[in-house]
XYZ file of C-alpha atoms in Angstrom:
772
model
C 25.130 26.656 44.311
C 23.553 24.026 42.122
C 20.480 26.201 41.758
C 22.718 29.081 40.647
C 24.320 26.821 38.086
C 20.935 25.746 36.844
C 19.681 29.339 36.798
C 22.582 30.251 34.530
C 21.797 27.199 32.425
C 18.228 28.410 32.261
C 19.406 31.864 31.132
C 21.212 30.193 28.249
C 18.131 28.088 27.596
C 15.938 31.216 27.610
C 18.201 32.881 25.091
C 17.999 29.865 22.782
C 14.271 29.566 23.460
C 13.634 33.133 22.320
C 15.827 32.684 19.237
C 14.155 29.369 18.295
C 17.564 27.710 18.558
C 17.963 24.048 19.540
C 17.936 23.764 23.351
C 19.037 20.112 23.482
C 22.559 20.839 24.736
C 21.566 23.060 27.681
C 22.091 21.538 31.115
C 18.372 21.309 31.910
C 17.606 19.478 28.681
C 20.685 17.270 28.984
C 19.437 16.140 32.395
C 16.093 15.260 30.863
C 17.538 13.237 27.997
C 19.922 11.445 30.391
C 16.995 10.450 32.620
C 15.190 9.031 29.596
C 18.220 7.312 28.065
C 19.259 5.657 31.338
C 15.741 4.323 32.048
C 15.977 5.540 35.636
C 13.122 5.361 38.157
C 10.040 7.360 37.220
C 10.286 8.922 40.670
C 13.423 10.693 39.454
C 11.589 11.782 36.316
C 8.686 13.147 38.370
C 11.105 15.028 40.637
C 12.825 16.485 37.582
C 9.464 17.675 36.237
C 8.540 19.116 39.644
C 11.837 21.017 39.827
C 11.510 22.256 36.251
C 7.942 23.424 36.800
C 8.525 25.019 40.219
C 11.851 26.765 39.698
C 11.942 27.593 36.007
C 8.705 27.262 34.062
C 6.195 28.832 36.460
C 8.380 31.849 37.427
C 9.079 32.580 33.759
C 5.558 31.870 32.470
C 6.747 29.210 30.038
C 4.827 26.021 29.319
C 6.675 22.726 29.129
C 5.155 22.149 25.690
C 6.729 25.356 24.363
C 10.056 24.364 25.889
C 10.117 20.853 24.443
C 9.320 22.152 20.960
C 12.799 23.700 21.042
C 14.459 20.433 22.095
C 15.231 18.928 18.723
C 16.804 15.793 20.165
C 13.525 14.885 21.851
C 11.524 15.694 18.720
C 13.771 13.837 16.305
C 14.576 10.737 18.372
C 11.146 9.155 18.516
C 12.107 6.540 21.110
C 13.107 9.243 23.617
C 9.987 11.196 22.789
C 7.839 8.121 23.296
C 9.342 7.590 26.750
C 8.740 11.201 27.722
C 5.095 11.074 26.691
C 4.607 7.682 28.393
C 6.070 8.912 31.703
C 3.960 12.071 31.610
C 0.889 9.935 30.993
C 1.809 7.679 33.922
C 2.095 10.700 36.233
C -1.162 12.124 34.898
C -3.029 8.824 35.329
C -1.607 8.271 38.847
C -2.805 11.681 39.976
C -6.237 11.002 38.556
C -6.403 7.762 40.557
C -4.974 9.235 43.760
C -5.857 12.950 43.931
C -4.769 13.159 47.573
C -1.102 12.633 46.663
C 0.808 15.895 46.880
C 2.584 16.107 43.543
C 1.143 19.255 42.041
C 4.249 20.455 40.215
C 4.914 17.192 38.375
C 1.215 16.709 37.687
C 0.814 20.263 36.417
C 3.712 19.825 33.986
C 2.380 16.464 32.756
C -1.194 17.675 32.451
C -0.184 20.830 30.605
C 1.957 18.922 28.176
C -0.607 16.201 27.381
C -3.464 18.662 26.908
C -1.580 21.243 24.853
C -0.012 18.601 22.595
C -3.324 17.046 21.501
C -3.720 17.428 17.769
C -7.509 17.360 17.676
C -9.867 16.113 14.936
C -8.553 15.858 11.365
C -11.112 15.990 8.538
C -10.284 14.694 5.069
C -12.378 15.977 2.158
C -11.929 13.712 -0.874
C -13.773 13.122 -4.175
C -13.127 9.372 -4.099
C -12.656 6.917 -1.267
C -11.807 3.252 -0.841
C -14.095 0.536 -2.054
C -17.022 2.925 -2.583
C -15.802 5.317 -5.256
C -12.079 4.837 -5.984
C -11.167 5.636 -9.573
C -7.399 6.053 -9.249
C -4.631 6.287 -6.692
C -6.248 9.166 -4.785
C -9.038 7.013 -3.382
C -6.615 4.280 -2.332
C -4.162 6.701 -0.728
C -6.811 8.592 1.277
C -8.464 5.360 2.412
C -5.221 3.832 3.680
C -3.796 7.076 5.093
C -6.909 7.783 7.168
C -6.955 4.252 8.569
C -3.251 4.455 9.322
C -3.705 7.741 11.189
C -6.429 6.144 13.304
C -3.982 3.363 14.185
C -1.609 6.098 15.402
C -4.293 7.396 17.754
C -5.690 10.295 15.715
C -9.358 11.299 15.545
C -10.124 11.046 11.821
C -13.172 12.003 9.753
C -13.488 11.567 5.993
C -16.138 13.332 3.887
C -16.798 12.148 0.335
C -19.669 12.235 -2.205
C -22.198 9.426 -2.275
C -22.495 9.080 -6.040
C -25.787 7.954 -7.518
C -23.802 5.338 -9.456
C -20.364 4.079 -8.552
C -17.682 3.225 -11.118
C -19.303 -0.166 -11.693
C -22.682 1.428 -12.424
C -24.231 0.227 -9.143
C -26.817 2.311 -7.263
C -27.671 2.177 -3.563
C -24.305 0.620 -2.814
C -24.056 2.145 0.667
C -27.201 0.328 1.778
C -25.439 -3.000 1.215
C -22.187 -1.955 2.860
C -21.127 -4.508 5.507
C -19.892 -1.824 7.919
C -23.314 -0.271 8.296
C -23.345 3.221 6.763
C -26.759 4.820 7.336
C -28.661 7.970 6.445
C -28.794 10.446 9.373
C -30.046 13.883 8.307
C -29.880 16.568 5.580
C -27.785 19.699 5.140
C -28.759 22.547 2.833
C -26.501 25.003 0.994
C -27.184 28.031 -1.175
C -25.549 28.263 -4.608
C -27.524 29.631 -7.571
C -30.438 28.194 -5.631
C -30.882 25.902 -2.652
C -29.444 22.356 -2.748
C -30.073 19.612 -0.197
C -27.598 16.856 0.602
C -28.412 13.662 2.434
C -25.829 12.776 5.075
C -24.851 9.110 5.536
C -22.557 8.211 8.441
C -20.604 5.153 9.521
C -17.374 4.007 11.116
C -14.965 1.892 9.058
C -11.687 0.695 10.593
C -11.960 3.498 13.131
C -12.434 6.223 10.499
C -15.673 8.199 10.798
C -16.859 8.251 7.187
C -19.451 10.757 5.963
C -21.056 10.508 2.522
C -22.999 13.426 1.023
C -25.752 12.472 -1.416
C -27.296 14.655 -4.100
C -28.297 12.762 -7.222
C -28.285 15.887 -9.411
C -24.774 17.065 -8.482
C -23.133 13.680 -7.850
C -24.411 11.308 -10.576
C -21.042 9.481 -10.874
C -17.358 10.050 -10.023
C -15.964 12.928 -12.088
C -19.121 13.159 -14.178
C -18.821 15.124 -17.418
C -20.673 18.406 -17.741
C -20.454 22.022 -18.752
C -18.629 24.545 -16.497
C -21.774 25.746 -14.657
C -22.571 22.158 -13.667
C -18.977 21.357 -12.613
C -18.674 24.499 -10.497
C -21.960 23.567 -8.791
C -20.451 20.173 -7.972
C -17.333 21.721 -6.478
C -19.096 24.493 -4.587
C -21.822 22.172 -3.362
C -19.355 19.556 -2.133
C -17.178 22.123 -0.349
C -19.998 24.035 1.307
C -21.943 20.914 2.279
C -18.803 19.455 3.888
C -18.290 22.546 6.057
C -22.035 22.821 6.753
C -21.958 19.258 8.073
C -19.125 20.165 10.464
C -21.106 23.158 11.702
C -24.224 21.061 12.257
C -22.184 18.501 14.226
C -20.485 21.354 16.151
C -17.177 19.849 15.091
C -14.347 22.335 14.628
C -11.350 20.391 13.319
C -7.748 21.276 13.978
C -6.984 20.384 10.365
C -8.955 20.033 7.129
C -7.135 18.037 4.446
C -8.363 18.598 0.893
C -7.399 16.387 -2.040
C -6.905 17.578 -5.623
C -9.088 19.981 -7.571
C -12.521 18.535 -6.800
C -12.275 19.619 -3.150
C -10.284 22.771 -3.964
C -12.931 25.359 -2.987
C -13.163 24.124 0.608
C -10.361 26.311 2.074
C -11.850 29.457 0.517
C -15.269 28.858 2.060
C -13.685 28.019 5.405
C -11.359 31.023 5.605
C -13.164 33.857 3.784
C -16.073 34.408 6.148
C -18.707 32.207 4.526
C -19.054 30.460 7.898
C -18.119 33.436 10.093
C -15.230 32.718 12.446
C -16.111 29.032 12.880
C -12.954 27.792 11.145
C -10.686 30.649 12.175
C -8.493 28.300 14.231
C -8.499 25.496 11.658
C -5.524 24.843 9.411
C -6.164 23.801 5.811
C -3.739 21.413 4.090
C -4.016 20.563 0.388
C -2.649 17.271 -0.955
C -1.607 17.423 -4.603
C -2.054 13.955 -6.064
C -1.738 15.127 -9.662
C -1.252 18.674 -10.930
C -0.711 18.155 -14.639
C -2.568 20.835 -16.606
C -5.374 18.442 -17.514
C -5.748 17.518 -13.802
C -5.936 21.045 -12.374
C -9.709 21.044 -12.917
C -9.684 24.056 -15.231
C -13.108 25.270 -16.363
C -13.701 27.351 -19.499
C -17.089 29.087 -19.094
C -18.892 30.778 -21.977
C -18.302 34.499 -22.233
C -21.931 35.174 -21.329
C -21.528 33.269 -18.033
C -18.621 35.401 -16.799
C -16.717 33.800 -13.922
C -19.833 31.960 -12.651
C -19.610 33.995 -9.440
C -23.385 33.846 -9.029
C -22.898 30.129 -8.310
C -19.693 29.887 -6.269
C -19.638 33.344 -4.545
C -15.824 33.257 -4.225
C -13.576 36.245 -4.938
C -12.614 36.203 -8.592
C -8.828 36.406 -8.117
C -8.826 33.138 -6.131
C -10.122 31.193 -9.131
C -9.043 33.260 -12.119
C -5.478 34.286 -12.891
C -5.769 38.032 -13.706
C -2.781 37.790 -16.068
C -4.529 35.336 -18.365
C -6.393 36.794 -21.327
C -9.442 34.568 -21.027
C -11.575 33.672 -18.027
C -10.431 30.246 -16.836
C -11.610 29.002 -13.443
C -8.956 26.950 -11.669
C -10.018 25.256 -8.404
C -6.452 24.048 -7.818
C -5.307 27.676 -7.816
C -7.944 28.454 -5.177
C -6.887 25.517 -3.001
C -3.189 26.399 -3.115
C -3.709 30.109 -2.403
C -6.060 29.567 0.531
C -4.457 26.522 2.168
C -1.932 27.009 4.949
C 0.341 24.392 3.380
C 0.428 21.835 0.602
C 2.087 18.503 0.143
C 2.425 15.803 -2.466
C 3.161 12.132 -2.890
C 6.870 12.065 -3.734
C 9.920 14.332 -3.327
C 10.718 14.156 -7.055
C 7.215 15.222 -8.010
C 7.436 18.136 -5.573
C 10.591 19.296 -7.360
C 8.911 18.827 -10.756
C 5.986 20.979 -9.629
C 8.147 23.746 -8.182
C 10.227 23.803 -11.334
C 7.718 23.470 -14.170
C 4.073 23.621 -13.041
C 1.980 26.515 -14.425
C 1.096 27.131 -10.750
C 4.743 27.127 -9.592
C 4.531 30.792 -8.557
C 1.760 29.976 -6.081
C 3.339 26.707 -4.976
C 6.556 28.509 -4.032
C 4.687 30.877 -1.715
C 4.440 28.107 0.899
C 7.789 27.393 2.574
C 8.989 23.788 2.820
C 6.028 21.966 1.218
C 5.762 18.378 2.385
C 6.460 15.332 0.225
C 6.628 11.652 1.054
C 6.318 8.545 -1.160
C 3.151 6.517 -1.250
C 3.105 3.118 0.419
C 0.837 0.187 1.156
C -0.123 -1.720 4.331
C 2.375 -4.520 3.849
C 0.969 -7.050 6.348
C -2.553 -6.749 4.911
C -1.266 -7.039 1.328
C 0.800 -10.116 2.153
C -2.249 -11.798 3.653
C -4.312 -10.960 0.566
C -1.623 -12.368 -1.708
C -1.550 -15.622 0.266
C -5.353 -15.870 0.329
C -5.885 -15.109 -3.367
C -2.681 -15.669 -5.306
C -0.966 -18.499 -3.475
C 1.877 -19.163 -1.101
C 4.704 -18.195 -3.452
C 5.662 -16.708 -6.797
C 5.664 -20.013 -8.672
C 2.200 -21.005 -7.480
C 0.813 -17.635 -8.616
C 2.694 -17.753 -11.925
C 1.219 -21.169 -12.641
C -2.277 -19.685 -12.181
C -1.513 -16.871 -14.623
C -0.068 -19.105 -17.347
C -2.907 -21.600 -17.004
C -5.722 -19.012 -17.054
C -4.440 -16.590 -19.672
C -2.165 -18.678 -21.900
C -3.649 -22.205 -21.540
C -0.509 -23.788 -20.057
C -0.985 -27.140 -18.356
C 1.936 -26.682 -15.966
C 4.165 -23.770 -15.135
C 6.945 -23.003 -17.613
C 9.403 -20.901 -15.622
C 11.618 -20.466 -18.678
C 8.948 -18.146 -20.098
C 8.879 -14.712 -18.371
C 5.581 -13.021 -17.588
C 5.406 -9.228 -18.087
C 2.261 -7.569 -16.729
C 0.536 -4.193 -16.662
C -2.410 -3.453 -14.353
C -4.279 -0.169 -14.581
C -6.493 2.090 -16.673
C -5.846 2.356 -20.407
C -5.084 6.082 -20.546
C -2.442 8.293 -22.114
C -1.002 9.027 -18.671
C -0.229 5.324 -18.176
C 1.702 5.125 -21.468
C 0.030 1.895 -22.569
C 0.803 2.592 -26.231
C 4.470 1.855 -25.487
C 3.541 -1.666 -24.362
C 1.454 -2.194 -27.487
C 4.255 -0.945 -29.746
C 6.982 -2.936 -27.961
C 5.040 -6.200 -27.615
C 5.436 -7.554 -31.150
C 9.173 -6.856 -31.171
C 9.630 -8.590 -27.809
C 7.564 -11.613 -28.901
C 9.825 -12.187 -31.904
C 12.996 -11.262 -29.999
C 12.252 -13.929 -27.373
C 11.422 -16.587 -29.956
C 7.771 -16.533 -28.850
C 8.853 -17.456 -25.308
C 7.208 -14.534 -23.490
C 3.843 -13.832 -21.836
C 2.513 -10.258 -21.773
C -0.644 -9.366 -19.815
C -2.339 -5.958 -20.114
C -5.100 -5.903 -17.514
C -7.390 -2.894 -17.413
C -10.439 -1.305 -19.050
C -10.378 1.162 -21.954
C -12.979 3.904 -22.333
C -14.287 3.616 -25.931
C -15.126 7.344 -25.919
C -11.457 8.225 -25.365
C -9.595 8.268 -28.718
C -6.312 7.257 -27.108
C -7.901 4.385 -25.170
C -9.723 3.209 -28.305
C -6.480 3.244 -30.311
C -4.753 1.129 -27.632
C -7.731 -1.214 -27.337
C -7.693 -1.886 -31.093
C -3.975 -2.690 -30.973
C -4.425 -4.879 -27.885
C -7.238 -6.852 -29.527
C -5.061 -7.346 -32.620
C -2.125 -8.658 -30.562
C -4.375 -10.931 -28.463
C -5.862 -12.449 -31.625
C -2.522 -12.848 -33.453
C -0.416 -14.085 -30.505
C -2.810 -15.908 -28.133
C 0.046 -17.781 -26.441
C 2.095 -14.640 -25.885
C -0.245 -11.674 -25.402
C -3.484 -11.294 -23.429
C -5.819 -8.341 -22.934
C -9.526 -7.669 -22.469
C -9.982 -3.889 -22.773
C -13.763 -4.140 -22.474
C -13.623 -5.748 -19.014
C -12.522 -4.858 -15.481
C -9.402 -6.766 -14.564
C -9.840 -8.623 -11.271
C -6.656 -10.681 -10.921
C -4.390 -7.899 -9.673
C -3.124 -9.825 -6.608
C -2.210 -12.877 -8.709
C -0.325 -10.656 -11.158
C 1.490 -8.841 -8.332
C 2.899 -12.128 -7.045
C 3.000 -14.259 -10.187
C 4.440 -11.885 -12.792
C 8.180 -11.887 -13.378
C 8.171 -8.165 -14.223
C 5.661 -5.378 -13.696
C 5.265 -2.778 -16.446
C 4.832 0.920 -15.580
C 5.545 3.062 -18.669
C 3.569 6.008 -17.238
C 4.150 9.298 -19.045
C 3.880 10.918 -15.630
C 3.235 9.385 -12.219
C 3.226 11.815 -9.260
C 3.599 9.103 -6.620
C 2.529 5.717 -7.746
C 1.173 2.848 -5.690
C 1.224 0.075 -8.281
C 5.015 -0.352 -8.051
C 4.662 -1.149 -4.343
C 1.869 -3.621 -5.119
C 4.403 -5.422 -7.318
C 7.241 -5.018 -4.818
C 5.275 -6.624 -1.978
C 5.049 -9.735 -4.140
C 8.777 -9.540 -4.861
C 8.161 -8.564 -8.493
C 10.665 -6.143 -10.075
C 9.302 -3.256 -12.133
C 10.172 -1.751 -15.515
C 9.348 1.943 -15.357
C 9.780 5.282 -17.075
C 11.737 7.647 -14.803
C 9.126 10.196 -13.810
C 7.689 11.614 -10.582
C 7.415 9.101 -7.781
C 8.764 6.288 -9.959
C 12.139 8.056 -9.928
C 12.096 7.807 -6.120
C 11.207 4.118 -5.918
C 12.326 2.150 -9.018
C 16.088 1.839 -9.534
C 18.108 0.179 -12.290
C 19.479 -3.235 -11.355
C 23.284 -3.368 -11.355
C 24.679 -6.845 -12.023
C 28.067 -6.223 -10.445
C 26.795 -4.652 -7.214
C 23.502 -6.605 -7.243
C 21.658 -3.418 -6.277
C 18.413 -2.067 -7.709
C 14.840 -3.342 -7.921
C 13.964 -3.079 -11.588
C 14.822 -1.471 -14.914
C 14.240 2.119 -16.011
C 14.252 4.199 -19.198
C 14.648 7.972 -19.452
C 13.099 8.821 -22.838
C 9.399 8.072 -23.236
C 9.901 6.223 -26.494
C 9.227 2.684 -27.674
C 12.874 1.949 -28.380
C 13.936 2.913 -24.859
C 11.261 0.712 -23.319
C 12.284 -2.195 -25.555
C 15.883 -1.828 -24.410
C 14.760 -1.920 -20.757
C 12.683 -5.059 -21.394
C 15.653 -6.691 -23.131
C 17.846 -6.014 -20.099
C 15.123 -7.604 -17.995
C 15.116 -10.695 -20.243
C 18.878 -11.017 -19.872
C 18.638 -10.893 -16.089
C 15.725 -13.360 -16.078
C 17.910 -15.871 -17.914
C 20.466 -15.762 -15.094
C 18.481 -17.312 -12.261
C 20.830 -16.360 -9.355
C 20.863 -12.732 -10.504
C 17.113 -12.737 -11.071
C 16.475 -14.219 -7.618
C 18.577 -11.450 -6.074
C 16.565 -8.914 -8.077
C 13.325 -10.305 -6.639
C 14.777 -10.086 -3.127
C 15.707 -6.454 -3.747
C 12.211 -5.709 -5.027
C 10.646 -7.204 -1.912
C 12.857 -5.077 0.314
C 11.962 -1.915 -1.636
C 8.276 -1.875 -0.702
C 7.268 1.225 1.253
C 5.184 0.225 4.268
C 2.058 2.289 4.826
C 2.817 2.573 8.539
C 5.951 4.562 7.771
C 4.003 6.748 5.343
C 1.321 7.472 7.940
C 3.909 8.398 10.566
C 5.487 10.853 8.138
C 2.156 12.531 7.359
C 1.188 12.585 11.033
C 4.513 14.223 11.885
C 3.855 16.905 9.254
C 0.323 17.528 10.552
C 1.717 17.929 14.077
C 4.368 20.330 12.806
C 1.750 22.399 11.000
C -0.261 22.700 14.226
C 2.917 23.405 16.240
C 2.661 20.107 18.110
C 5.140 17.290 18.769
C 4.524 13.891 17.200
C 4.963 10.889 19.490
C 4.828 7.404 18.024
C 1.936 5.563 19.663
C 3.718 2.198 19.435
C 6.796 3.569 21.187
C 4.642 5.174 23.901
C 2.872 1.879 24.528
C 6.191 0.035 24.545
C 7.557 2.412 27.199
C 4.399 2.030 29.280
C 4.480 -1.765 29.063
C 8.084 -1.807 30.283
C 6.974 0.113 33.385
C 3.744 -1.794 33.867
C 4.915 -3.871 36.846
C 7.303 -1.336 38.309
C 6.723 -0.782 42.022
C 6.222 2.922 42.112
C 5.122 5.204 44.863
C 5.159 8.921 44.313
C 7.259 11.019 46.631
C 5.589 14.203 47.724
C 6.887 16.902 45.443
C 7.096 19.533 48.180
C 9.948 22.003 48.633
C 11.951 19.740 50.923
C 11.825 16.787 48.553
C 12.785 19.023 45.635
C 15.742 20.393 47.648
C 16.922 16.837 48.371
C 16.585 16.029 44.678
C 18.616 19.129 43.803
C 21.363 18.150 46.256
C 21.663 14.722 44.616
C 21.773 16.324 41.214
C 24.420 18.779 42.432
C 26.657 15.974 43.631
C 26.305 14.200 40.293
C 26.996 17.459 38.481
C 30.113 18.219 40.486
C 31.456 14.715 39.985
C 31.316 15.293 36.263
C 33.450 18.465 36.319
C 36.942 18.250 34.865
C 39.583 16.958 37.283
C 41.145 19.918 39.082
C 43.500 19.821 42.053
C 42.446 21.308 45.374
C 45.058 24.040 44.819
C 43.488 24.930 41.462
C 40.062 25.177 43.051
C 41.297 27.311 45.939
C 43.101 29.603 43.517
C 39.924 30.083 41.549
C 37.906 30.667 44.697
C 40.433 33.286 45.934
C 40.311 35.027 42.575
C 36.530 35.217 42.838
C 36.774 36.602 46.412
C 39.080 39.372 45.185
C 36.746 40.134 42.301
C 39.117 38.869 39.615
C 37.856 37.212 36.468
C 39.367 33.974 35.251
C 39.217 32.652 31.726
C 37.349 29.462 30.974
C 38.415 26.706 28.587
C 35.995 26.805 25.642
C 35.866 24.199 22.875
C 34.759 24.978 19.318
C 34.142 22.132 16.896
C 32.473 21.473 13.557
C 31.594 18.304 11.662
C 31.713 18.815 7.888
C 30.116 15.457 7.124
C 31.366 13.965 3.878
C 33.020 17.221 2.794
C 36.815 17.023 2.605
C 38.713 20.112 3.785
C 42.408 20.918 3.665
C 42.228 23.696 6.272
C 39.625 24.878 8.775
C 40.058 28.050 10.849
C 38.087 29.837 13.569
C 37.598 33.608 13.656
C 35.419 35.667 15.969
C 34.692 38.634 18.194
C 36.825 37.238 21.056
C 39.796 39.026 19.435
C 37.848 41.533 17.303
C 37.881 39.261 14.225
C 41.621 39.870 13.776
C 43.129 36.399 14.048
C 42.391 33.196 12.209
C 42.901 30.296 14.607
C 43.909 27.031 12.929
C 41.804 24.028 13.981
C 42.875 20.418 14.446
C 41.204 17.436 12.792
C 39.956 14.475 14.857
C 39.748 11.670 12.278
C 38.067 9.239 14.697
C 35.083 11.541 15.332
C 35.341 13.350 11.969
C 35.372 16.815 13.608
C 37.612 19.876 13.417
C 38.201 21.411 16.867
C 40.109 24.031 18.846
C 40.249 24.966 22.562
C 40.463 28.644 23.563
C 40.602 30.250 27.020
C 37.968 32.989 27.014
C 36.698 35.447 29.598
C 32.995 35.221 30.488
C 30.773 36.922 27.959
C 28.893 36.582 24.683
C 30.869 35.992 21.474
C 30.082 35.665 17.780
C 32.243 33.619 15.441
C 32.521 31.817 12.119
C 34.451 28.971 10.558
C 36.672 29.359 7.487
C 36.745 26.170 5.401
C 39.380 26.286 2.664
C 38.939 30.061 2.482
C 35.116 30.024 2.562
C 33.422 31.658 5.563
C 30.534 29.593 6.932
C 28.454 29.252 10.085
C 27.583 25.944 11.761
C 23.828 25.325 11.542
C 24.164 22.772 14.334
C 25.115 25.482 16.838
C 23.377 28.656 18.013
C 23.431 31.392 15.372
C 21.927 34.830 14.800
C 21.780 37.670 12.288
C 24.040 40.570 13.293
C 21.664 43.130 11.776
C 23.969 43.750 8.813
C 22.934 40.736 6.794
C 25.603 38.448 8.271
C 24.725 35.220 10.073
C 27.223 34.254 12.767
C 27.410 31.519 15.357
C 26.922 32.670 18.946
C 28.253 31.313 22.234
C 28.002 32.493 25.831
C 30.906 31.703 28.170
C 29.746 31.311 31.776
C 32.204 31.675 34.662
C 32.395 28.427 36.620
C 33.629 29.952 39.894
C 30.245 29.786 41.566
C 29.991 26.075 40.846
C 33.078 25.154 42.887
C 31.970 26.523 46.244
C 29.934 23.488 47.130
C 32.710 21.194 45.906
C 35.246 22.915 48.189
C 32.971 22.546 51.194
C 32.473 18.868 50.475
C 36.197 18.321 49.863
C 37.175 20.025 53.119
């Protein structure tokens, strides 16, 4: 009888399975989640797996991995998922150690799940990386994301150019690297002629790093040159990266490209340049910055055409046919050929979809991924303690002494600080224009630090540098800058400044705000991109917010934000609360890495399990005395009998007379109606009236529903004959379907909820026998 009940449950599960509807509330999946939530013996879990494999999965040719992908509760509640993976691993490991134990069904389910859920190697292709070639946020983000993914148990490779000179002008810098990165072999690619790349390999923090060296093509990060030279860089980097993978016989599950410089990689991988080698590989493109000047557009001379003799890529992938002139756009190529794209903040994703020149292509990928940048908090805190000092005041004293010649700290004087490149994107001109006003407004009781180099060849940077030098000379006790030097006191500023300055004209994600936040330093920022998602105006009354913002990119608006900051600084209790809020606002890199890893698993149709939660579940079972029962038919039958008794005990209380009446009705072939509950949670939405309408009475009657204020649900109970029904809810006159329940298209463009009423008569036979 129990098996019949479970077979009917499995029929409902199959229906949901085929419709890609959540299977969490089917009886089979409810049993699984109950086993995990109650922390019962693993023997019971192994028997459940054996029963599931023997009686349901094998006969229906369904893998447990495919089934669990439809169980949203297990996928979304990472602690439950971690337990499931840990228990499967324990069964798998036990079988490996004791192959004579007869537990084939449980072992088969565990083995299948573990093997089919492996993500496989992930290869990042990036133009800048970590301490070797970072120019902006891209190099930092890729470096920390790859290391974070390794910590989560992923197999990570990162391919990047080995530039002849790094950003500091140094050559041969890999030879002095403390982690031991060494030359291994060469790879050769064909462009307009043959190019050879030296391959240097190493392992850094678990990441397998690969550097490709060609002095002609990679003289320095983002080296200037005419379009033929730039397209050789891009094509050479992309083809050499894939050629390396072929030579190593490494076929990744995922290749992650980053911005325009690596944008040709998906085209070479997917358009037959390497045969079918990468046919099973997914390509994911991370957009770090997609402003027009960061798309990587190339404007070749008319005589050069589309430079196809160099890159050998179909013209339409690089050139928009609707444009009048030939403009090569590697970002266009990356977005067309990648399986999915993502970016570094939800707000920037919306900005791109709304206003990017490539919005039409971006919208072709459903549900692009976006998650804010973060930093490894524990590592940053250690660096702050080691370099800056134990607390804010100790670091502030260092800043005032070094840059403004103070003998002791003067905490009545606020320190405002900017750290970054002097470029138009960073909006440094606003700081220069606001500084003199703020110096006089504060009565010369203010310190402003602008730390970062200016490129003298850039007209904007030169204009800012001239203004900065003027302010430094005129107000040496209030303003400091050195635009001709690299700024090396970032950690001291992050902890010692009273306010960080981020007037960026645009900032897709931003990492600098989190560098300030980890030191407890509030930020003054223009509301753009990722800054909109992370910096929030401080509210005195509610004591919420972590900084001050301005919405128009104008000097006056920034001055007003700085004046609000000064007012808060003067009120020490309010300012202390602001610093506490800033410290709590930092986005930890571990959370960021988990989000990206979850997206990579989703893209490959896998289930993400948090490694820490898996290890926690395993450690809790480490000393458990555990001896496998033989998962033969007799043991499974005993397990089913126990489950049946538990199942029957959970059925609604019915008198013996009620049960006998139902049983007699079944014997005579009569059909009885079953009590069926419909309910919907509208969340925060307030409704005056909610009604139910459906096929159970040919859509004729609107059934009024009752409101349960304790559980915040509208509900109604109907007695329905067994069968399949479609229905909808009417909320204040508006017809809707509940996305949290099974639903389907009726073929006429209408989406309705669906339910199947199962007759419970069969389930009572065993109960009657036991009762009598």
